[in-house]
Short mmCIF file of C-alpha atoms and ligand atoms in Angstrom, two decimals:
data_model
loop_
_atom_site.label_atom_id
_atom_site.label_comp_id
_atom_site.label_asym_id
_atom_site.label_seq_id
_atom_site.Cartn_x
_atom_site.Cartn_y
_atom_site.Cartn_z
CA UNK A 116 112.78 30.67 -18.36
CA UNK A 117 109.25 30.55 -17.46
CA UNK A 118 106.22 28.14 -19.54
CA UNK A 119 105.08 31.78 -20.25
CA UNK A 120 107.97 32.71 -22.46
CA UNK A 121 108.28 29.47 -23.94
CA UNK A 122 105.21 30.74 -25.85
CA UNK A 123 106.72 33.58 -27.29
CA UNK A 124 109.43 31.17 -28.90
CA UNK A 125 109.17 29.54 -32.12
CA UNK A 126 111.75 26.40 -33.64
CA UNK A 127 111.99 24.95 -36.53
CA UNK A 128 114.42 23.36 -38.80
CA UNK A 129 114.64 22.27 -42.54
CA UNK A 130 117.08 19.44 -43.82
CA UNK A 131 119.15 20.29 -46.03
CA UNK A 132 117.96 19.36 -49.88
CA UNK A 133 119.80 22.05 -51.94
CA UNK A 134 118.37 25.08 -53.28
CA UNK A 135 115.05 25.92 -52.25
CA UNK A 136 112.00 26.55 -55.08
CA UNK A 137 108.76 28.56 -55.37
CA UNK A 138 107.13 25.89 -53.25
CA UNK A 139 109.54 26.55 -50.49
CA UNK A 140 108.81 30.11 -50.59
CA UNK A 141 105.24 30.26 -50.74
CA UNK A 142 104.40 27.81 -48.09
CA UNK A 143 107.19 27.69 -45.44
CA UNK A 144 109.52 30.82 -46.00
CA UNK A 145 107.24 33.51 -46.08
CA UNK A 146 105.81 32.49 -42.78
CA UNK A 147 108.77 32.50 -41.03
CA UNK A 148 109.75 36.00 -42.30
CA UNK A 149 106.52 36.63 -40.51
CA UNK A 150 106.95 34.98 -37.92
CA UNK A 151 110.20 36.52 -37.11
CA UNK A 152 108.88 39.67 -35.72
CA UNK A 153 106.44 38.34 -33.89
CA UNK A 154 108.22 35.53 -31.87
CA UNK A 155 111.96 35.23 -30.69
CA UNK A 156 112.76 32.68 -33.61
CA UNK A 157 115.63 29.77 -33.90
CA UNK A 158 115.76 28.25 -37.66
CA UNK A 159 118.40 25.61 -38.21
CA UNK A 160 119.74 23.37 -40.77
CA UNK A 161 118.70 19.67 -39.90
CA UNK A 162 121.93 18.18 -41.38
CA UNK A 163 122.17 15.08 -38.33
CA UNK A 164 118.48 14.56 -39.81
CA UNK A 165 119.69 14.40 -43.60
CA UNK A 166 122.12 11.64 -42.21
CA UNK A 167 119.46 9.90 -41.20
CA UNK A 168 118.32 8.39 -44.61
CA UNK A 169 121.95 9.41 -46.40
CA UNK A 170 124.13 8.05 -43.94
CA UNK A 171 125.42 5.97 -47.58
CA UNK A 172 126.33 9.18 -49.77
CA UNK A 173 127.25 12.17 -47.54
CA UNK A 174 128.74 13.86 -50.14
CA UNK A 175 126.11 16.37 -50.97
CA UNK A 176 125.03 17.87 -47.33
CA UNK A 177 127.54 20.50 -47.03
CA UNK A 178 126.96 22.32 -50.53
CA UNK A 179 123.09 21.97 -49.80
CA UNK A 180 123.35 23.78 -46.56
CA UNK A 181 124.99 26.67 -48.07
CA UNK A 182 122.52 26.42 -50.92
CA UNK A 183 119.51 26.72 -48.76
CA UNK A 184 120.88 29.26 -45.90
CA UNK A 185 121.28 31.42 -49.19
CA UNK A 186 117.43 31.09 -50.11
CA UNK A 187 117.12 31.39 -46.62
CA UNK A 188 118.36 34.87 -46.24
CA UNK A 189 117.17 36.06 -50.26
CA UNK A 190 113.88 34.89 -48.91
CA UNK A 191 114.08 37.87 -46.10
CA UNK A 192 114.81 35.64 -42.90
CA UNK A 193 116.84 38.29 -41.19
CA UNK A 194 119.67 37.68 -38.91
CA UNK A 195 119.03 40.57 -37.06
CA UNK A 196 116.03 38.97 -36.06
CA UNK A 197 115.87 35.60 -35.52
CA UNK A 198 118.86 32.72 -35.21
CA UNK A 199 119.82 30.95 -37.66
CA UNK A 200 122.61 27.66 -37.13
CA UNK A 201 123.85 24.43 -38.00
CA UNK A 202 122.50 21.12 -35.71
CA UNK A 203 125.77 19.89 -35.58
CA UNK A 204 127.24 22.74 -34.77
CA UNK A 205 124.78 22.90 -31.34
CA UNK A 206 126.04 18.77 -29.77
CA UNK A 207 124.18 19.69 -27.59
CA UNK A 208 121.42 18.77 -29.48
CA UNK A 209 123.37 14.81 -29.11
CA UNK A 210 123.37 15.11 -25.84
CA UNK A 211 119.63 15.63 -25.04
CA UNK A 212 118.85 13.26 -27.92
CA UNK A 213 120.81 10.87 -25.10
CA UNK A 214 119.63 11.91 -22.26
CA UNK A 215 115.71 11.81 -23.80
CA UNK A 216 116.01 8.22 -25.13
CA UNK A 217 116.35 6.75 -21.35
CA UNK A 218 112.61 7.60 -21.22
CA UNK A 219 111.17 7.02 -24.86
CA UNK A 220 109.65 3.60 -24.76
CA UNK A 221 110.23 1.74 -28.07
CA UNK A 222 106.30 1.39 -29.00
CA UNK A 223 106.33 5.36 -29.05
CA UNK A 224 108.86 5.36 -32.03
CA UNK A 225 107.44 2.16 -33.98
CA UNK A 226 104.29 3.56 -34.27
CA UNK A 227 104.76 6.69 -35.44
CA UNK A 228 103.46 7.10 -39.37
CA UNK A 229 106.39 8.19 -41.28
CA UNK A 230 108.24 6.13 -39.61
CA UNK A 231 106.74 3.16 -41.66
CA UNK A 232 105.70 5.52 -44.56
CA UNK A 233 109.27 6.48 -45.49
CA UNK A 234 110.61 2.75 -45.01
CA UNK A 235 108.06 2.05 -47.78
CA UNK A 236 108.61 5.11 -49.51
CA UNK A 237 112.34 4.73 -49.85
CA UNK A 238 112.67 0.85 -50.37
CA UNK A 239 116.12 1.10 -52.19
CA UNK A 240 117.47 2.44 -48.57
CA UNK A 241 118.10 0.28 -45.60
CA UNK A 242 116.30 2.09 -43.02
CA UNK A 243 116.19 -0.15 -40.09
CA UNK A 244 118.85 1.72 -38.18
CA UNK A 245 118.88 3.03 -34.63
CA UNK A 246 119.06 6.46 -36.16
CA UNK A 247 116.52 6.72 -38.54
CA UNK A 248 113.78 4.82 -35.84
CA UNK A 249 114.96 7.83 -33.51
CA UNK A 250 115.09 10.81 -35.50
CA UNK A 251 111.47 11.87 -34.27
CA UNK A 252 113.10 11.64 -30.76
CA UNK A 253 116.15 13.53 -32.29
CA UNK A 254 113.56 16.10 -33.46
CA UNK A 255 112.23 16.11 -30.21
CA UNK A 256 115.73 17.01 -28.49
CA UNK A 257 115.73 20.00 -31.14
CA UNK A 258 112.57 21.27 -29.81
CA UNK A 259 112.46 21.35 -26.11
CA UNK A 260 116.27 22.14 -26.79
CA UNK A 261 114.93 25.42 -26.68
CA UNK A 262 111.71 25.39 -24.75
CA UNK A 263 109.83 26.58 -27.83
CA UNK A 264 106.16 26.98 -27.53
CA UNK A 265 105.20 27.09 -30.80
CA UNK A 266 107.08 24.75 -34.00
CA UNK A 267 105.83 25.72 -37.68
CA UNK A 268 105.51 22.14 -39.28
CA UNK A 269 104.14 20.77 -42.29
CA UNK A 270 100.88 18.35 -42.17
CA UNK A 271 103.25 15.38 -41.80
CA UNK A 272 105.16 16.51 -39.31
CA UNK A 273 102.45 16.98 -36.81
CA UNK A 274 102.90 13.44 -35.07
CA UNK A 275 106.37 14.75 -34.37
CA UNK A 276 105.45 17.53 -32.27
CA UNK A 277 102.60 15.25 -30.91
CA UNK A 278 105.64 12.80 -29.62
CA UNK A 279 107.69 15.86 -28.18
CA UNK A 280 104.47 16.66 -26.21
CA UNK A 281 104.55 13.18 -25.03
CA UNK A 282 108.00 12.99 -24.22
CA UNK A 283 108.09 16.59 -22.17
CA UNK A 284 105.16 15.70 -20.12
CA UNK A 285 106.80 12.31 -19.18
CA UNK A 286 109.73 13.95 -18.59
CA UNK A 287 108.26 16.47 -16.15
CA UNK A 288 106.13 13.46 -14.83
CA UNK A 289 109.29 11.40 -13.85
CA UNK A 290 111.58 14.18 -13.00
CA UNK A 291 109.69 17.56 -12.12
CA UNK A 292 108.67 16.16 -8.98
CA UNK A 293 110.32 18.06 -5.73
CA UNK A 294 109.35 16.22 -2.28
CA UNK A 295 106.34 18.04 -0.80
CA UNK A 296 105.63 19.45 -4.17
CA UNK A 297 101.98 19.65 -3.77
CA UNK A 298 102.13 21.22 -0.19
CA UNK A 299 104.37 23.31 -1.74
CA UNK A 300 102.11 24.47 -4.62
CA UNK A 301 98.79 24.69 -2.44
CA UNK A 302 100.33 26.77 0.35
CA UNK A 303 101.98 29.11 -2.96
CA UNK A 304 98.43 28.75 -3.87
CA UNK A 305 97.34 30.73 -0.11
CA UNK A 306 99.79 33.31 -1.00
CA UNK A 307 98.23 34.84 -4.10
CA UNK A 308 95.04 35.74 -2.28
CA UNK A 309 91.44 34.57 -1.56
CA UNK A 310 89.81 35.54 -4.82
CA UNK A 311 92.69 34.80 -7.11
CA UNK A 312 93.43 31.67 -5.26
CA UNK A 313 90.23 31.15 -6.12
CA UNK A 314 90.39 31.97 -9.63
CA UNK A 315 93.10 29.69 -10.08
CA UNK A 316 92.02 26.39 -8.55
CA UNK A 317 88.12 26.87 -10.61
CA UNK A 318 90.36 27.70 -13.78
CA UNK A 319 93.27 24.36 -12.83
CA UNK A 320 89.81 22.58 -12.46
CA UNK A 321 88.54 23.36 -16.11
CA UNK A 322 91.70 22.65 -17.69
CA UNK A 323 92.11 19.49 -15.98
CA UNK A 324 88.93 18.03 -15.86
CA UNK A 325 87.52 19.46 -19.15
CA UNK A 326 90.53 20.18 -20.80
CA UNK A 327 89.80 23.57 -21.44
CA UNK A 328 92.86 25.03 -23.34
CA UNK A 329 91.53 28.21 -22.59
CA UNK A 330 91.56 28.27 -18.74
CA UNK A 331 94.98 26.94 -19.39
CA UNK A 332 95.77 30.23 -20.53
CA UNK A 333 94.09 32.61 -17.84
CA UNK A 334 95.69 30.66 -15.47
CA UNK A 335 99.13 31.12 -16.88
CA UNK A 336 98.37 34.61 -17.26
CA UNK A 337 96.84 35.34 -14.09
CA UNK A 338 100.07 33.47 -12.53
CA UNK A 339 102.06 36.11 -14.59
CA UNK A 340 100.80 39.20 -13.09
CA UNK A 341 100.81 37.79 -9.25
CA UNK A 342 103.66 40.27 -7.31
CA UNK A 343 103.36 38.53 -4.34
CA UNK A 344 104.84 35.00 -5.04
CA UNK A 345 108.37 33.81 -5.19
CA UNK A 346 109.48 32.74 -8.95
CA UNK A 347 110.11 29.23 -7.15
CA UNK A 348 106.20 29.32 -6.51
CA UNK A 349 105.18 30.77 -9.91
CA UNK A 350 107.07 28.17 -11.56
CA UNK A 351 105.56 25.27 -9.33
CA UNK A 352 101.79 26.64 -9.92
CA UNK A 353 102.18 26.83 -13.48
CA UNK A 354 103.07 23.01 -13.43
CA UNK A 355 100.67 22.21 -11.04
CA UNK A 356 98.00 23.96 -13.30
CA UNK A 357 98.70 20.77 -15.31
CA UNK A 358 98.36 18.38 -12.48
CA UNK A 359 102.03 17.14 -12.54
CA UNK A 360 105.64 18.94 -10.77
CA UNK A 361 107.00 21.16 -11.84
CA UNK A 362 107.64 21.83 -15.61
CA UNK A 363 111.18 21.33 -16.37
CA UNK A 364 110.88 20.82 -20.29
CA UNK A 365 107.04 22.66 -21.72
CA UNK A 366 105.09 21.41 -24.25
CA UNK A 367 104.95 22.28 -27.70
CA UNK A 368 102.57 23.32 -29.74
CA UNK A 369 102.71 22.86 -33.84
CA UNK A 370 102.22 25.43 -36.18
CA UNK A 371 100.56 24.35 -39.17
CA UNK A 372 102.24 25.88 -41.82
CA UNK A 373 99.23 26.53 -44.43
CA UNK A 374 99.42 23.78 -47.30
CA UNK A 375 101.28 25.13 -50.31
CA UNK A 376 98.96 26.52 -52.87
CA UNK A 377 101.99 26.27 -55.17
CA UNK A 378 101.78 24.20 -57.84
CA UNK A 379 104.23 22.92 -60.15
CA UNK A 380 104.98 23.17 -64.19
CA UNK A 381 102.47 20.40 -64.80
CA UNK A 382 100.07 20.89 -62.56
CA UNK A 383 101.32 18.74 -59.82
CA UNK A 384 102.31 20.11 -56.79
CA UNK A 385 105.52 22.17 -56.85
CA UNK A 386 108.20 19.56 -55.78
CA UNK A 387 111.91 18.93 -56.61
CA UNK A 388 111.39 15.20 -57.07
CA UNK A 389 108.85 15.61 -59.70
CA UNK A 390 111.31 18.14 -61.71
CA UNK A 391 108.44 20.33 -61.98
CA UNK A 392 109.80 23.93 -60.23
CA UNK A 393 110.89 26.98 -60.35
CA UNK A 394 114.20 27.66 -57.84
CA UNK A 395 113.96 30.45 -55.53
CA UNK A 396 116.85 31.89 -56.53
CA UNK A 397 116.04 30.84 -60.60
CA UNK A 398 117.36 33.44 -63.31
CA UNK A 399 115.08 35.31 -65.04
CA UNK A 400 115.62 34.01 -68.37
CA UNK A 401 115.32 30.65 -67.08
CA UNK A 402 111.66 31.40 -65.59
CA UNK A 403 110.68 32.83 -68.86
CA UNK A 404 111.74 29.47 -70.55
CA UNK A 405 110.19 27.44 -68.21
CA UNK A 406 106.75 29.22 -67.86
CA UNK A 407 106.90 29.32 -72.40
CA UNK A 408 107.55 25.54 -72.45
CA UNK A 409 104.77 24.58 -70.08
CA UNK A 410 102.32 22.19 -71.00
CA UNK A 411 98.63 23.89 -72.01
CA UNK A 412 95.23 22.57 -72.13
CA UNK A 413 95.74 19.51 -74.03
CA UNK A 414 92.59 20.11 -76.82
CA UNK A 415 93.82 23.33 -77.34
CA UNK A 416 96.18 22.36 -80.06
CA UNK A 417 95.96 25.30 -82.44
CA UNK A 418 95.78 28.81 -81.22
CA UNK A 419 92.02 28.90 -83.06
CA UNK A 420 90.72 26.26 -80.78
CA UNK A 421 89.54 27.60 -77.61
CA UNK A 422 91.19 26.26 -74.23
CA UNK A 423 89.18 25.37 -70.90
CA UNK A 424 91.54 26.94 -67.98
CA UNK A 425 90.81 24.42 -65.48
CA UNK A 426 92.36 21.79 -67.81
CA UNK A 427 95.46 23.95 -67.95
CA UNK A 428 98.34 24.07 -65.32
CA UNK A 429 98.77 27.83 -66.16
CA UNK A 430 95.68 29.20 -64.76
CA UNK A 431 97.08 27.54 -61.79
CA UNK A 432 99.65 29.43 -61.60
CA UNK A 433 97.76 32.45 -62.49
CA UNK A 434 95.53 31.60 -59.50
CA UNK A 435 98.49 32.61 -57.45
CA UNK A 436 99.39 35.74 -59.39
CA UNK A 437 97.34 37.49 -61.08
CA UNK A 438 94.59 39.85 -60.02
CA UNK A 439 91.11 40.01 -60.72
CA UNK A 440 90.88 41.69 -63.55
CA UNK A 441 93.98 39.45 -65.14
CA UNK A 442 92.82 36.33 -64.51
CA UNK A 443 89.25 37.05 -65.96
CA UNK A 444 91.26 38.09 -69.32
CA UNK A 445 93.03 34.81 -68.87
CA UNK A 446 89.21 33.05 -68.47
CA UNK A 447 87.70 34.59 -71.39
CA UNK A 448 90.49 35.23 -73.93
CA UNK A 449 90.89 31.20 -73.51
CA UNK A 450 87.18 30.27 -73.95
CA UNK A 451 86.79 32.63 -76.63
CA UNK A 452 90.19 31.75 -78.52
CA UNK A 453 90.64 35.52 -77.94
CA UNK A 454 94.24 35.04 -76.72
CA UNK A 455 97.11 32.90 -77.73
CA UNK A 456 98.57 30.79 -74.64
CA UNK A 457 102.28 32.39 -74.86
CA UNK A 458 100.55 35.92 -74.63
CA UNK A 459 98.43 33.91 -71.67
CA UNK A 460 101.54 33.05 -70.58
CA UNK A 461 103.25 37.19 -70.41
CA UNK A 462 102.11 38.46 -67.26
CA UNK A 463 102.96 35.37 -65.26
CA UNK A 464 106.37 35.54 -66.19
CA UNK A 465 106.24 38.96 -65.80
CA UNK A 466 104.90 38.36 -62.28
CA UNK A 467 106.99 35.84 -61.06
CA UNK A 468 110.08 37.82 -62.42
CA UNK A 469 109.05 40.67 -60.16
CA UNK A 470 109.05 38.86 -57.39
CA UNK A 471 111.70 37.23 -57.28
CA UNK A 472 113.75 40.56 -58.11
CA UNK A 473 113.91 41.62 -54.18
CA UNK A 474 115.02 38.08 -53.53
CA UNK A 475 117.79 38.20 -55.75
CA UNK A 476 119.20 41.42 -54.40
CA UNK A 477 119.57 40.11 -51.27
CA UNK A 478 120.85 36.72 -52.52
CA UNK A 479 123.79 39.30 -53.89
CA UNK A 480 125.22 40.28 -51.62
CA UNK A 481 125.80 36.41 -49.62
CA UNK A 482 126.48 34.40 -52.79
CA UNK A 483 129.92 36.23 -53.40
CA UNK A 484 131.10 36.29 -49.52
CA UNK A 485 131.24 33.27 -48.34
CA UNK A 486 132.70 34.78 -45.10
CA UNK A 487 129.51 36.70 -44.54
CA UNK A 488 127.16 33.31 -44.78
CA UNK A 489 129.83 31.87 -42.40
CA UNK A 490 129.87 34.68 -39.76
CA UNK A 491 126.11 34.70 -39.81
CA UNK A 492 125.85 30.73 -38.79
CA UNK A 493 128.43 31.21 -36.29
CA UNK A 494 126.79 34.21 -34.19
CA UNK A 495 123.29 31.77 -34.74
CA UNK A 496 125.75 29.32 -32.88
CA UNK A 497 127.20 30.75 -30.04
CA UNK A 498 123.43 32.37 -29.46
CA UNK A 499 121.73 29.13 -29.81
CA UNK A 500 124.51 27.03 -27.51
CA UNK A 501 124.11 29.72 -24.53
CA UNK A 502 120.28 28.61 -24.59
CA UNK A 503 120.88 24.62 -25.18
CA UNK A 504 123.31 25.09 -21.83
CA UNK A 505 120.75 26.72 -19.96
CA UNK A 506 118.35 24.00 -20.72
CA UNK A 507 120.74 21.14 -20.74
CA UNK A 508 122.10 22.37 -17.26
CA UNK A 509 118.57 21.79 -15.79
CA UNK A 510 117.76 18.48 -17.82
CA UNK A 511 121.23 16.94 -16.30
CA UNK A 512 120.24 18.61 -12.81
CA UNK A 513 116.49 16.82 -12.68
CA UNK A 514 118.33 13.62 -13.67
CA UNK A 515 121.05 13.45 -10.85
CA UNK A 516 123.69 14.54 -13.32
CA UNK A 517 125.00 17.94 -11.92
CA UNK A 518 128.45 16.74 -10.16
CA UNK A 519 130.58 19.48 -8.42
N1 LIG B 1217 112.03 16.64 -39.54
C1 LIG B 1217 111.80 17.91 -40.19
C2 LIG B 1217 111.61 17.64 -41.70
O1 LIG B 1217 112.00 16.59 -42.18
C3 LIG B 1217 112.92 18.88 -39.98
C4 LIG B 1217 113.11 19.15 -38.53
C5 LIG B 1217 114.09 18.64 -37.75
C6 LIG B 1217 112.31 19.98 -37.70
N2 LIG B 1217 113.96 19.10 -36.48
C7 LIG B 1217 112.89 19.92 -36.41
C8 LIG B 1217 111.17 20.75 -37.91
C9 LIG B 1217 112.34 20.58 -35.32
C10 LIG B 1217 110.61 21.42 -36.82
C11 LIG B 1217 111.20 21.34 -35.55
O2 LIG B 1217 111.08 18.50 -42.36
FE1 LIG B 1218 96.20 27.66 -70.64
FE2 LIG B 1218 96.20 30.27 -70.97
FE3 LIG B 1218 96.50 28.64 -73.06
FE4 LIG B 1218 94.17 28.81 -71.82
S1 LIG B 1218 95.21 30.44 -72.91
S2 LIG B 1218 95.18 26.94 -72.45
S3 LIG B 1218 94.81 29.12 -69.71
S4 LIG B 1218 97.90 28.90 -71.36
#
């Protein structure tokens, strides 16, 4: 597979936590609905990565991967389009994990943030294992796994996808280099033509020397349309665009997945940990009594006293929606004591309800066939292992491994 197609591939995983909420949906499901038709998509169930900080109590991974593939699919991630799988049901995702950590230098995986953030963060656990100070290198296997261009993270997952950069271009560094590989590229270069050979070398120039991420581009592109060069030569220029061989393993770029606007019950932000959410898959009634009990503007004590919405974790909610003409009832039936907060409170529930109703008819028809969920993660399987082996067959190749 060419770096070009690499960019029209998008990764990324989610450990499994249980069911999913609101949050969930707003911020990192949605998108990859999206995403789906846009890219050639692999989403997959981080469960080596849960075992990473539950390694002592096990017990709950396997019901929270069914749990979440569930809210994956009510949320509209279709198997028709993208693949959906287990980790451990790819080992080949072990394997490059192996292979990667010959060439990870310690002082790359020490100083990575959350590496001392969730030591801190999660003081009861003892985290100074092997596996938890390389799951960021474990990540990286599940990336360039698949050669994907493009990984939709969170904010603090960025440094991860900064380390698989790191790690690819060493890898390519160490083992993408062919004897007489720049020969090689400069007499591919010849073959392309005077003015597009040209082209290339002032655009190769601007990327290196400037860093110009857009001459990056118009080189790969111009590369892509050349007739006249062997797909040995293509792939060789497009490395030596970069300056090093020849690009075995491309880099990644993240995908900032937009920070949630979602917050939760009280104001916070939606999260499971604070007990403050509504689950993606939540019954109706269950909203209803969830948005009736929530916390108000605290001066607004009897319905005759008149509230201030930014005090008030509704409007928050409302913020996400209502319409216009809605949330300016909200603003000045509040001010003016005009409205009581449970009739504040109707159209939200009424809202959220609603949306949630396509969600649930999907969720139907997987929550009572198991065998359907099961079939679903085992086509994602066999589709994601045919392109680990194609990758792992030319990681083991670069690094003398290919025996016959
Ligand atoms: N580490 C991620 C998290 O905790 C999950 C994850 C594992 C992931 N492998 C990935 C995300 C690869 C993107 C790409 O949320
Ligand atoms: Fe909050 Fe609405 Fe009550 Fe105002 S009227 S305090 S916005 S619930």
């Amino acid at each position: 597979m060419s770096s070009v197609d690499s960019q029209q591939r998008v990764l990324s995983g989610m450990r499994p936590t249980g069911k999913l909420h609101l949050g969930h949906y707003h911020g990192v499901l949605k998108n990859w609905v999206k995403l789906q038709h846009e890219f050639e998509c692999f989403f997959f169930i981080a469960d080596w990565h849960a075992l990473t900080t539950q390694y002592d109590d096990p017990s709950g991974i396997e019901q929270s991967v069914w749990d979440m593939v569930i809210d994956w699919l009510a949320a509209g991630v279709n198997p028709g389009s993208s693949t959906m799988f287990i980790q451990s049901q790819v080992p080949e995702h072990a394997e490059l994990h192996l292979l990667l950590s010959m060439i990870t230098p310690l002082g790359w995986l020490e100083r990575i943030p959350t590496y001392k953030d969730q030591q801190e963060k999660l003081r009861e656990k003892d985290l100074a294992t092997y596996g938890f100070l390389g799951y960021p290198l474990l990540q990286t296997a599940d990336i360039l796994m698949y050669r994907a261009g493009r990984v939709p993270v969170g904010a603090d997952q960025v440094s991860h996808v900064e380390i698989t950069r790191e790690i690819a271009r060493r890898f390519n560094h160490i083992y993408g280099r062919e004897i007489g590989f720049e020969e090689q590229a400069e007499s591919a270069i010849v073959k392309m033509g005077k003015k597009n050979a040209k082209l290339y070398r002032t655009l190769k120039k601007r990327y290196q020397e400037e860093g110009d991420l857009e001459a990056l581009d118009t080189a790969r592109a111009l590369l892509k349309e050349q007739q006249n060069i062997s797909l040995g030569d293509r792939e060789r220029l497009y490395g030596y665009i970069e300056g090093g061989g020849k690009i075995i393993l491309p880099e990644p770029q993240p995908l900032l997945t937009p920070e949630s606007k979602m917050p939760g019950l009280d104001g916070q932000k939606m999260s499971k940990s604070y007990n403050n959410y509504i689950g993606l898959r939540e019954a109706p009634d269950s909203v209803a009594q969830k948005i009736r009990t929530m916390q108000t503007d605290p001066q607004r004590v009897r319905r005759t006293d008149p509230g201030e919405p930014e005090k008030c974790p509704v409007w928050g909610l409302h913020k996400v929606y209502s319409d216009e003409a809605t949330k300016e009832w909200v603003e000045v039936g509040c001010r003016s004591a005009g409205i009581g907060c449970l009739e504040c409170k109707a159209p939200l529930i009424e809202a959220i309800v609603e949306e949630q109703r396509p969600l649930h008819e999907r969720a139907k028809e997987y929550e009572g066939n198991p065998d359907l969920v099961h079939s679903i993660l085992q086509e994602g399987r066999e589709h994601a292992r045919d392109a680990a082996r194609d990758t792992l067959e030319d990681v083991r190749a670069a690094m003398g491994l290919s025996y016959r």
